Coordinates of C-alpha atoms in Angstrom, one line a residue:
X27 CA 2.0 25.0 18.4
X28 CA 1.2 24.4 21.8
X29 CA 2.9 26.4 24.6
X30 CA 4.7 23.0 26.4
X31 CA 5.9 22.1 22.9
X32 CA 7.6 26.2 21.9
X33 CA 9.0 25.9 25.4
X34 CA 11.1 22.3 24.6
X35 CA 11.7 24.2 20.4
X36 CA 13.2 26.9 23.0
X37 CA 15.2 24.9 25.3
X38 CA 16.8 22.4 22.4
X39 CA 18.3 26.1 21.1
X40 CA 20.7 25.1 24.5
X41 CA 21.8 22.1 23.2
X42 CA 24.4 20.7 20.8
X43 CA 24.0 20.1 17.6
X44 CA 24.4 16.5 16.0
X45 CA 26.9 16.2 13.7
X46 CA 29.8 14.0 13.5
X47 CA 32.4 15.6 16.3
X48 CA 29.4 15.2 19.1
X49 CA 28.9 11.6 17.4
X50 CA 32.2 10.7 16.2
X51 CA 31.5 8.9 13.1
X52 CA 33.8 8.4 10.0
X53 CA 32.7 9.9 6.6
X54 CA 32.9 7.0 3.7
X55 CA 34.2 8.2 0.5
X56 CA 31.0 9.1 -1.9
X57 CA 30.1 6.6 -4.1
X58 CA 27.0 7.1 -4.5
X59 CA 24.9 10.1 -6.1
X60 CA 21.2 10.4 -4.9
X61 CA 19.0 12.9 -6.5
X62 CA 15.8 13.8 -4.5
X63 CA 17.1 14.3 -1.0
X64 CA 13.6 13.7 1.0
X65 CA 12.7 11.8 4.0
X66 CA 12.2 8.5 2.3
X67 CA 15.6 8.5 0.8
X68 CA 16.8 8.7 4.1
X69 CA 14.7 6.3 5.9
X70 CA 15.2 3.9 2.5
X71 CA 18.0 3.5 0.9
X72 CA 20.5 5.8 3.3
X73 CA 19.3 3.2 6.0
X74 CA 20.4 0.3 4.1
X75 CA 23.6 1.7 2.7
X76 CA 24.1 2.6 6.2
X77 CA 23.3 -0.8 7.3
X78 CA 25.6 -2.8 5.2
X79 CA 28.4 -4.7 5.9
X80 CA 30.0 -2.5 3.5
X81 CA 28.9 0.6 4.8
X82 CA 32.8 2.6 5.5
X83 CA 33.3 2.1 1.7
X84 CA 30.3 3.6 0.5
X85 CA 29.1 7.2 0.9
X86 CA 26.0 9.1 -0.6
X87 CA 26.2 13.0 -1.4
X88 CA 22.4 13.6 -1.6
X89 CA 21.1 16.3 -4.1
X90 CA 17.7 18.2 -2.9
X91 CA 15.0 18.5 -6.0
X92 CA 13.1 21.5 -6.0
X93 CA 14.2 23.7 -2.5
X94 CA 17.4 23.6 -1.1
X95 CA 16.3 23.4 2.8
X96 CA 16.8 19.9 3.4
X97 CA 20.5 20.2 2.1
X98 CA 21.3 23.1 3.9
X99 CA 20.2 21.4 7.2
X100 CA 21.4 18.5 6.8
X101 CA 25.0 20.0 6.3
X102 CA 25.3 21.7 9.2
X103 CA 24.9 17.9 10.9
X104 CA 27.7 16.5 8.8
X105 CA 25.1 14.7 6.9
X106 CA 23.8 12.9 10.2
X107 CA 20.4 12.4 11.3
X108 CA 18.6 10.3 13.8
X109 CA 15.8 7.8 12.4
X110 CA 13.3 7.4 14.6
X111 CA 11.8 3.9 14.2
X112 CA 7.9 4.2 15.3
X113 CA 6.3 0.8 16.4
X114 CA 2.8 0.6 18.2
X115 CA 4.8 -0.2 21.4
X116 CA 7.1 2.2 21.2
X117 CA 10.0 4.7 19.0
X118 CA 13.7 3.0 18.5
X119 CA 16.2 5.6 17.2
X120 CA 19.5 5.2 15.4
X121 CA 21.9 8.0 14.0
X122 CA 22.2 7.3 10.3
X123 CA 26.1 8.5 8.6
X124 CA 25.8 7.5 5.2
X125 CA 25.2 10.7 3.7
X126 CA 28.5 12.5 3.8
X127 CA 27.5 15.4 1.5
X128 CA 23.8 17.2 1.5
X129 CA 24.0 20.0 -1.9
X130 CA 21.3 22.2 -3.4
X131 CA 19.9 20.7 -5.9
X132 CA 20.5 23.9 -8.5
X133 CA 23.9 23.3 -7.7
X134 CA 24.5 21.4 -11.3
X135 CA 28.3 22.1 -11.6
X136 CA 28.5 19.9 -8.2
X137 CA 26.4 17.0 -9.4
X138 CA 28.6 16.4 -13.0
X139 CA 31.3 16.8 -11.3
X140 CA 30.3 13.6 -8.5
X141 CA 28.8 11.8 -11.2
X142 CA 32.0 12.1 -13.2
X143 CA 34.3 11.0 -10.9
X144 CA 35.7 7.6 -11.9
X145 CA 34.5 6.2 -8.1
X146 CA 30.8 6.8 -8.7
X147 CA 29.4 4.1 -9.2
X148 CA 25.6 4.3 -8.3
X149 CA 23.4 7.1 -9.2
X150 CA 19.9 6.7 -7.4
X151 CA 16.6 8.4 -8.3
X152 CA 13.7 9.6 -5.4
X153 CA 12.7 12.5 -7.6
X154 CA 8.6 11.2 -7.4
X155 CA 6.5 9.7 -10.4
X156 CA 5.8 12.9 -12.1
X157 CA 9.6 14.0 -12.5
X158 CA 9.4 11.6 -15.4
X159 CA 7.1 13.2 -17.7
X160 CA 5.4 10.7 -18.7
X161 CA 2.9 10.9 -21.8
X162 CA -0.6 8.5 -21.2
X163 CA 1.9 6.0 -23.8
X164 CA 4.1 5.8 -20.8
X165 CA 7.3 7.5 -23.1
X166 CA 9.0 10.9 -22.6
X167 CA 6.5 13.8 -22.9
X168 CA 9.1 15.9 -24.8
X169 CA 6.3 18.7 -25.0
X170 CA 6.4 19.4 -21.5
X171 CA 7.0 22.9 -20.8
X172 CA 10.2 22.4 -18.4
X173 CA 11.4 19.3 -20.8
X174 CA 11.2 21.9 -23.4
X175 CA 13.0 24.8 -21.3
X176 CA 15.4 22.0 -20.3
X177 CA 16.7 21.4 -23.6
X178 CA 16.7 24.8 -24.5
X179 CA 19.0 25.4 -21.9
X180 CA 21.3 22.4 -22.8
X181 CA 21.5 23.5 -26.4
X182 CA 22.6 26.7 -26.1
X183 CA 25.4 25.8 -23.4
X184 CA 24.5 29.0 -21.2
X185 CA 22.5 27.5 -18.3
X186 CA 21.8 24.9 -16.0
X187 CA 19.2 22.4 -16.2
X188 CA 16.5 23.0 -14.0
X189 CA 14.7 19.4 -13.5
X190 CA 16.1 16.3 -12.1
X191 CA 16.4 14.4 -15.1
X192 CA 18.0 17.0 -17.0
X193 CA 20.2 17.7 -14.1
X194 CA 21.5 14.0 -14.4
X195 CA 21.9 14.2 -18.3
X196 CA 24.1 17.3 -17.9
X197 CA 25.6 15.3 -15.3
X198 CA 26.0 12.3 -17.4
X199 CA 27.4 14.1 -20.3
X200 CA 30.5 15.1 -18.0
X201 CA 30.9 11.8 -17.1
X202 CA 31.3 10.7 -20.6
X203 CA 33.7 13.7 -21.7
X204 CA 35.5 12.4 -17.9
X205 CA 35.9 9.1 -19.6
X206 CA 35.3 7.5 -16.6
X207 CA 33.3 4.6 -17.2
X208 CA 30.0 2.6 -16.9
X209 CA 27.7 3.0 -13.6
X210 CA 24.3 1.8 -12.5
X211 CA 21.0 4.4 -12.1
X212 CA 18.8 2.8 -9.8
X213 CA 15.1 4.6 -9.9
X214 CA 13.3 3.8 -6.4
X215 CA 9.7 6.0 -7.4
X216 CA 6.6 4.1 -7.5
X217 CA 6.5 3.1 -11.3
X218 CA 5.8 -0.1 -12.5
X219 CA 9.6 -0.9 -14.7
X220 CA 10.8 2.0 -13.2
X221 CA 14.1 1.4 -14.3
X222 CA 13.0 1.0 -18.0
X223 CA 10.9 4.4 -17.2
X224 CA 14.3 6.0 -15.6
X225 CA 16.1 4.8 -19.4
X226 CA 13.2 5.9 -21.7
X227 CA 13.4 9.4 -19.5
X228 CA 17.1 9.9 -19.6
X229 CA 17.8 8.8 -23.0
X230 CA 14.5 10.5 -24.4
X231 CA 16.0 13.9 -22.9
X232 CA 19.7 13.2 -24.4
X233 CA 19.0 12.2 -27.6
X234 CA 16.7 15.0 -28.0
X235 CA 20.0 16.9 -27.1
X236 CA 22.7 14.8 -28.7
X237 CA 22.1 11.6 -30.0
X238 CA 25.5 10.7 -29.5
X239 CA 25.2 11.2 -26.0
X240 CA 22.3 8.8 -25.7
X241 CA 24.1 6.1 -27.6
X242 CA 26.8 6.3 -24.9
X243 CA 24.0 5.9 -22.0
X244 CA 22.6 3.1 -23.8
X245 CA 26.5 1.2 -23.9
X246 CA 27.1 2.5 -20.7
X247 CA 24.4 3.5 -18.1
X248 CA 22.6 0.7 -16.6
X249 CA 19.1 1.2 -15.5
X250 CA 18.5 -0.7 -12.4
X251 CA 14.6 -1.5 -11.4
X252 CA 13.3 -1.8 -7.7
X253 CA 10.4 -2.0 -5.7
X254 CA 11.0 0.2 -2.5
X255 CA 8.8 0.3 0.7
X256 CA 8.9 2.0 4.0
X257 CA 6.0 3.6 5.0
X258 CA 7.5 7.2 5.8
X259 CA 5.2 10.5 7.1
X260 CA 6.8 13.9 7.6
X261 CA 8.5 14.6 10.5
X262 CA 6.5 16.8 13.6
X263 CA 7.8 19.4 15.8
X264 CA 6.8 17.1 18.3
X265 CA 9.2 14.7 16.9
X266 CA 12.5 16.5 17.0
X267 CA 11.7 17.6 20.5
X268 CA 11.4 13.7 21.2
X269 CA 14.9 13.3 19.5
X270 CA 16.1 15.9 22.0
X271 CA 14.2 14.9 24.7
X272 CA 15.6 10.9 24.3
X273 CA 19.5 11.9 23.5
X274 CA 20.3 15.2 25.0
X275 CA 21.3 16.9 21.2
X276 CA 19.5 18.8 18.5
X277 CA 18.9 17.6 15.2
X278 CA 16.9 19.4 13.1
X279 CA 16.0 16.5 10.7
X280 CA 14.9 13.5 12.1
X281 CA 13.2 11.2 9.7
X282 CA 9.9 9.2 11.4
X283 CA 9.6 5.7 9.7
X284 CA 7.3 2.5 10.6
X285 CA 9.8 -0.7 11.3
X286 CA 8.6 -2.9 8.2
X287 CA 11.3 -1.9 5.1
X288 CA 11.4 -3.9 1.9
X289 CA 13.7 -3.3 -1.0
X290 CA 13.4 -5.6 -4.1
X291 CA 16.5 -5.0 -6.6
X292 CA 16.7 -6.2 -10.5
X293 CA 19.7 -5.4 -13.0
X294 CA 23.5 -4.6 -13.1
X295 CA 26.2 -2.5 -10.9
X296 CA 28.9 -2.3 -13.5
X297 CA 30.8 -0.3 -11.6
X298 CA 29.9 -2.7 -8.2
X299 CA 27.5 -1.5 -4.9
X300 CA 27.2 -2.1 -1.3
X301 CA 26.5 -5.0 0.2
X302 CA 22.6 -3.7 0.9
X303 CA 21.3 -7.9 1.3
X304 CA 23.0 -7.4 4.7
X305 CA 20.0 -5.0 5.8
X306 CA 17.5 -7.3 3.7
X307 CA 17.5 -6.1 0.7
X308 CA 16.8 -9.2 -2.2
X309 CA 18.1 -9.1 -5.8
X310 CA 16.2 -11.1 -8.4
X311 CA 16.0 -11.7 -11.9
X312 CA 11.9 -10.6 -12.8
X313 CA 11.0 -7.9 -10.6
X314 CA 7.4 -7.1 -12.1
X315 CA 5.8 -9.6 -9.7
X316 CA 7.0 -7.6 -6.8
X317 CA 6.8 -4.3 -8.2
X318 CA 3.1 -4.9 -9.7
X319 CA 2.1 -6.4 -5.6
X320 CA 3.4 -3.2 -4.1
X321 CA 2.0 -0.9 -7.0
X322 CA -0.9 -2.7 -6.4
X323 CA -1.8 -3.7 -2.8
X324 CA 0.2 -0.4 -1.0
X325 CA 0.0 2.1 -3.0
X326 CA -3.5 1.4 -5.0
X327 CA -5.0 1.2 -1.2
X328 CA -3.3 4.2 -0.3
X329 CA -4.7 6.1 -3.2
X330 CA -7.9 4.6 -3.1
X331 CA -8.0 5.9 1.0
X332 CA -6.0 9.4 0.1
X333 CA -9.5 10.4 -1.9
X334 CA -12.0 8.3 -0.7
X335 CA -10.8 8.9 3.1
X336 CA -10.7 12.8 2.8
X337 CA -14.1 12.7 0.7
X338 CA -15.1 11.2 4.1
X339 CA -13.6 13.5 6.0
X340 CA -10.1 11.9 7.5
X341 CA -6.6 13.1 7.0
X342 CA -4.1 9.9 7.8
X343 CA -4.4 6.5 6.7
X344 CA -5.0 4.9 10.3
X345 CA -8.2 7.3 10.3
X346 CA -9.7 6.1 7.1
X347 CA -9.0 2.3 7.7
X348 CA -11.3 2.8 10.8
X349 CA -13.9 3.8 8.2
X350 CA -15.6 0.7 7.3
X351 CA -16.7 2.0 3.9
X352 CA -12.7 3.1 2.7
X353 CA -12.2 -0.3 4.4
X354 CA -14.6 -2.3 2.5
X355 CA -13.5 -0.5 -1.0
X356 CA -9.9 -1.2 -0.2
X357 CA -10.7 -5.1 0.6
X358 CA -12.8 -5.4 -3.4
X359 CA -9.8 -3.9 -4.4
X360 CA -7.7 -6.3 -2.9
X361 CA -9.5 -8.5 -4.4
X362 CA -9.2 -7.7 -8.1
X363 CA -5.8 -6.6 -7.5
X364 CA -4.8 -10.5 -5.9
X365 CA -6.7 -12.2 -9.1
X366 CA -4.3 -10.8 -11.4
X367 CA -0.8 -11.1 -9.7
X368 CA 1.2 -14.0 -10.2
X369 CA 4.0 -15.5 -9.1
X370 CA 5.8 -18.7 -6.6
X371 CA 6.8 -16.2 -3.5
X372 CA 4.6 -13.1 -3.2
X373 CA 2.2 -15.0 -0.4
X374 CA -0.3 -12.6 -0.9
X375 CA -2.6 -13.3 2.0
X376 CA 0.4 -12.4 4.4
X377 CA 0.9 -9.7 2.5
X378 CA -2.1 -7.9 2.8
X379 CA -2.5 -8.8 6.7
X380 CA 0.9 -7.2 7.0
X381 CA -0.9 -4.0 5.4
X382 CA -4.1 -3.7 7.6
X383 CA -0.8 -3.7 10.4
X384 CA 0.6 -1.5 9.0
X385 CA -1.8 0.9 8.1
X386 CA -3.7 0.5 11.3
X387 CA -0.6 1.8 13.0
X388 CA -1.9 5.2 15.0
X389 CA 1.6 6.2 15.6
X390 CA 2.7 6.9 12.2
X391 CA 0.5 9.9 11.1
X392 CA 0.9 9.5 7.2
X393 CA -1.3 12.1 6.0
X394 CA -4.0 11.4 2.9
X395 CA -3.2 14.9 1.6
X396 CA 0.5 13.3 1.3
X397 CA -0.5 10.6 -1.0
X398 CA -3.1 12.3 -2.8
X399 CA -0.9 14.3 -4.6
X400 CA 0.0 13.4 -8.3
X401 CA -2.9 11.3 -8.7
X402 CA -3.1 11.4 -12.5
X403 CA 0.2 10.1 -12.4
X404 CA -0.1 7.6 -9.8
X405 CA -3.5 6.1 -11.3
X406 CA -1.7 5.0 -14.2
X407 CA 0.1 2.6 -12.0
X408 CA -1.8 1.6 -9.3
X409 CA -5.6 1.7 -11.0
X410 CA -5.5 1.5 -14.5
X411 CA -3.5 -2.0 -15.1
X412 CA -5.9 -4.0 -12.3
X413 CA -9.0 -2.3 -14.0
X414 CA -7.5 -3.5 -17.5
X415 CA -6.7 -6.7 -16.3
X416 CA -10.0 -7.6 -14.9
X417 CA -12.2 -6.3 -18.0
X418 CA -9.8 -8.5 -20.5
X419 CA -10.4 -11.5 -18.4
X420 CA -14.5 -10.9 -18.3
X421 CA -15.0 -8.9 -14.9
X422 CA -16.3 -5.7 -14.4
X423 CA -13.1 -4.2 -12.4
X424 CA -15.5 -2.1 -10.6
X425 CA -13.3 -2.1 -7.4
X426 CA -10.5 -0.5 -9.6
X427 CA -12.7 2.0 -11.2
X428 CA -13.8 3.3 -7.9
X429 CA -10.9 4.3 -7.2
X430 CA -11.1 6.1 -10.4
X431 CA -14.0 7.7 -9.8
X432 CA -13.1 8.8 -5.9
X433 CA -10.3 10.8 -7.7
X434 CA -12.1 12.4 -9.8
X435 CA -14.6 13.7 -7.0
X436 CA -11.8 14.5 -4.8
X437 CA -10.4 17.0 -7.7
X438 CA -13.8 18.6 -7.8
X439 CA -14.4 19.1 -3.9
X440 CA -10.6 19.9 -3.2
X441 CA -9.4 23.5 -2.6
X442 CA -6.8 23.0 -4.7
X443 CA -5.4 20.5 -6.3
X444 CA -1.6 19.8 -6.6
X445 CA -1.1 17.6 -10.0
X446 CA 1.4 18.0 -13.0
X447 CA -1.8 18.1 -15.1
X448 CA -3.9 20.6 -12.3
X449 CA -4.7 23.3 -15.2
X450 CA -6.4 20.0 -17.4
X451 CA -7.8 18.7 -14.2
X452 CA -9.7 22.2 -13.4
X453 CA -10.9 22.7 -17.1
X454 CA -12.4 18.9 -17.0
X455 CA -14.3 19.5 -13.7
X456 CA -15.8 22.5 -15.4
X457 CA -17.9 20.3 -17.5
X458 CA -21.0 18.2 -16.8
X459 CA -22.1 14.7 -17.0
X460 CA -20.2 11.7 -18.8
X461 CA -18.1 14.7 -20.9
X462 CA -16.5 15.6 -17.6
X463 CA -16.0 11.9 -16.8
X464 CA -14.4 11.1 -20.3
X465 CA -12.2 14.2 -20.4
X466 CA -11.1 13.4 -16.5
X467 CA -10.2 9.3 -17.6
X468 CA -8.5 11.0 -20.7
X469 CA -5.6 12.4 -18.4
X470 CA -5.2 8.9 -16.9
X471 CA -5.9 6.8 -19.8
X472 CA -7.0 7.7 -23.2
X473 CA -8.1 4.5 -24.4
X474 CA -10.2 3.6 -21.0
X475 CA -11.7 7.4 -22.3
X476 CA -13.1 5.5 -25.3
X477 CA -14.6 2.9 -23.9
X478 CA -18.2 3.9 -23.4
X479 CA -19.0 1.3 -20.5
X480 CA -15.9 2.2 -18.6
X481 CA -17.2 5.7 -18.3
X482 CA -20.6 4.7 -17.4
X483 CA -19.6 3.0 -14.7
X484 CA -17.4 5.5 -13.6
X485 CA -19.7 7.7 -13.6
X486 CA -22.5 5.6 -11.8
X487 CA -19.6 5.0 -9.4
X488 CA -18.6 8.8 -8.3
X489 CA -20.6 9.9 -5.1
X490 CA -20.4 6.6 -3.6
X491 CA -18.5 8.3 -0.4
X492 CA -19.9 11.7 -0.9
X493 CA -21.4 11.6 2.7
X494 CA -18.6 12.4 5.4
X495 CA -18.3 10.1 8.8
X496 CA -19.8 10.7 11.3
X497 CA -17.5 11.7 14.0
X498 CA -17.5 9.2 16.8

C-alpha cells in the first residue's frame, strides 16, 4: 500500500458511515432470498431489483457462502453500498438499497425461516459452478465428501448444513412444514441449463434425505434458468478511497462493475417477481441459445486467457488481449464457438466486437487468477461442448482443445492450484506423457479421455504458450 493511499484509508476513519440515516432510503420488505452474497450478486441482480419499477416491494436478505465478512460489513451500512460504474472515460456511481438484510451464511436457522415465510417468493443462487457437485455425467456427485457430511448432518437432525445447497434444502424443508406455498429458484452461475443443474442438485440432495421432500420440490419449487453477465473484478483499496473521495462518506463495500449488464431469464415465478425488464432484463421461452453464446464467447475466452495469459506472464484480461498470441487463440476459438451456435437474435459479430470492448477496457482490472479458478469445472461448459460439436460435424476443434491443453499446463506451472478436484489434479501432473494428458481430460470429460486422437492432439497442443512475453 502506498503511503498517499494509507493516509486517505486513515482520513475516511473521519467520516461517516453509509447507511440508510446518512442516505435516507426506505427498506422494501424481503422477498427475495439470495445465497452467495459476493460482488457480482450485487453489481447483478441487486442492481436490477434495485432498478425496477417495482423496486419498494421487493427486498433481498443476502446469505454469504463460505466466510461471513461480506455480511458483517454490509450490515453495518443497512445493506447499502455504492456501485461504481467504470467506463474508459470515466467511473459513475450509484448507492444500491435493495439488500435490506446481509446474514452469515452458517446462520441456517435464519435462512429456513426467510425462505419459509409465505412472502418469499424468489430464492436466487450465486454460490459458483462448483457448489453443485457436479459428476463428469453432469448429475449430483452424492460421493462428495461435504454432500456426504451434508446428509449426515440432515439425517441425524443435530446440525446445520454446511454447503449452500444443503443450506437451501434444510431451508426448503421448513418452507414445506410452513405450508407456505410454491416459489421460483433462479440459479445465475455459469452453467449451461443451470436451472435444470440447480433442480437435479437440490432434489438429488433431498431425496437422498427424504424422498418425500423432493416430491414436494418437484410440485412445488420452480427452477428458473438465466444467462447473467457483468463483467465484475474485486474491489481495490484504491476504490473505496475513490468512493470517499467522490461523496464525502465511508463505505467499506463498494462493488467496481464495467457499464455493459445482460440478464437473459427462462421459466416461472409462481409466487410472482420484480418487474427486472425495466433495467433490461429479457424473459424468453429457449434460453440455451443465449446461455451456450455467453458460455461460449465470454467465459470460454476468459478461460482460454486466464491460463494461456498467465502461462504468458499477464494477470488481467486487458493485459492478455494485448498479447497477440492469447489474442489469436481467442479469435480460432471464436470461430469454432460461432459455427456451432444457432439462433434468429444472438448477432454474433456484434457480439464478439462488444467483447474485444469490453475486455480491452484498462480500467476494469479483472484478474486471470480470478477466472482461473475451478477450471475443471468451468471446462465442461465452456470447452468441452464446442470441441464436441466441431469433431461430430468433421473438424478438428483444435481451437477448443487448446484451451484444454493451456489448462492443463497452467496446473503444472502454478504454485497452487485452487480446484474442487486440486488433489486429482496434482496426482495427474505427476505422470508423464499422453498418461498424464488422459488422466488430466478424465477430470473434464471421460469420454474425450478415450478418444485416442483427442489426446494426441492435446498433447501436441500443450506448450504452445510456454514462452512468456516479452515485456514491452
Amino acid at each position: 500500500m502506498t503511503a498517499g493511499l494509507q493516509a486517505e484509508q486513515e482520513a475516511a476513519v473521519d467520516l461517516p458511515r453509509l447507511n440508510r440515516t446518512l442516505r435516507p432510503s426506505a427498506k422494501p420488505p424481503t422477498r427475495i432470498v439470495h445465497l452467495g452474497l459476493g460482488a457480482f450478486h450485487r453489481s447483478h441482480q441487486a442492481w436490477y431489483t434495485h432498478r425496477a419499477g417495482d423496486a419498494a416491494d421487493w427486498g433481498i436478505a443476502a446469505f454469504t457462502g463460505r466466510r461471513p465478512d461480506a455480511a458483517l460489513a454490509l450490515a453495518e451500512q443497512d445493506g447499502l453500498f455504492t456501485l461504481v460504474e467504470r467506463a474508459g472515460a470515466g467511473d459513475s456511481f450509484e448507492v444500491v438499497g435493495s439488500i435490506v438484510e446481509a446474514v452469515d451464511g452458517a446462520n441456517v436457522q435464519r435462512l429456513a425461516e426467510l425462505v419459509s415465510a409465505p412472502e418469499t417468493a424468489v430464492v436466487t443462487l450465486t454460490v459458483t459452478e462448483a457448489a453443485y457437485r457436479l459428476g463428469t455425467d453432469g448429475q449430483l456427485d452424492r460421493s462428495a465428501p461435504d454432500v456426504v457430511a451434508d446428509l449426515a448432518l440432515l439425517a441425524s437432525g443435530s446440525g446445520n448444513p454446511t454447503t449452500p445447497l444443503g443450506r437451501l434444502v434444510f431451508a426448503l424443508a421448513a418452507r414445506r412444514s410452513a405450508g407456505a406455498g410454491p416459489l421460483a429458484v433462479v440459479c445465475c452461475d455459469n452453467l449451461s441449463n443451470n436451472g435444470t443443474v440447480a433442480h437435479n442438485a437440490v432434489a438429488g440432495i433431498a431425496g437422498a434425505w427424504d424422498p418425500s421432500l423432493a416430491a414436494w420440490i418437484d410440485a412445488n419449487i420452480s427452477f428458473v434458468s438465466t444467462s447473467v453477465d457483468r463483467i465484475t473484478p474485486r474491489t481495490t483499496d484504491a476504490d473505496v478511497a475513490a468512493v470517499a473521495d467522490s461523496f464525502g462518506y465511508h463505505d467499506t463495500s463498494p462493488v467496481v462493475a464495467e457499464p455493459f449488464a445482460n440478464w437473459v431469464l427462462s421459466g416461472d415465478f409462481p409466487a410472482g417477481r420484480p418487474r427486472w425488464e425495466d433495467a433490461g432484463a429479457v424473459f424468453v421461452a429457449d434460453i440455451e441459445p443465449y446461455e451456450n453464446r455467453k458460455l461460449w464467447l465470454l467465459n470460454g475466452a476468459h478461460s482460454l486467457l486466464a491460463y494461456a495469459g498467465q502461462l504468458r506472464g499477464h494477470t488481467t484480461v486487458a493485459e492478455a488481449l494485448r498479447d497477440n498470441s492469447c489474442l489469436h487463440a481467442v479469435e480460432q476459438f471464436w470461430d469454432e464457438a460461432e459455427s456451432n451456435l444457432h439462433g434468429a437474435d444472438l448477432q454474433i459479430p456484434a457480439y464478439r466486437d462488444a467483447l474485444l470492448a469490453r475486455f480491452g477496457n484498462t480500467r476494469i482490472a479483472h484478474h486471470l487468477a480470478q477466472i482461473a479458478m475451478d477450471g475443471s469445472t468451468k471446462l465442461r461448459m465452456r470447452a468441452v461442448p464446442v470441441l464436441q460439436a466441431e469433431r461430430a460435424a468433421g473438424r478438428s476443434g483444435a481451437a477448443a482443445a487448446l484451451m484444454i491443453a493451456a489448462w492443463m499446463d497452467f496446473t503444472a506451472a502454478a504454485a497452487t492450484v485452487q480446484d474442487p478436484l486440486a488433489d486429482e489434479i496434482d496426482a495427474a501432473n505427476r505422470l508423464s506423457g499422453t498418461g498424464r494428458i488422459r488422466a488430466l481430460l478424465g477430470l473434464v470429460n471421460p469420454a474425450l479421455a478415450g478418444d485416442a486422437a483427442v489426446v494426441g492432439m492435446i498433447d501436441d497442443l500443450c506448450g504452445t504458450f510456454g514462452e512468456p512475453a516479452v515485456s514491452p
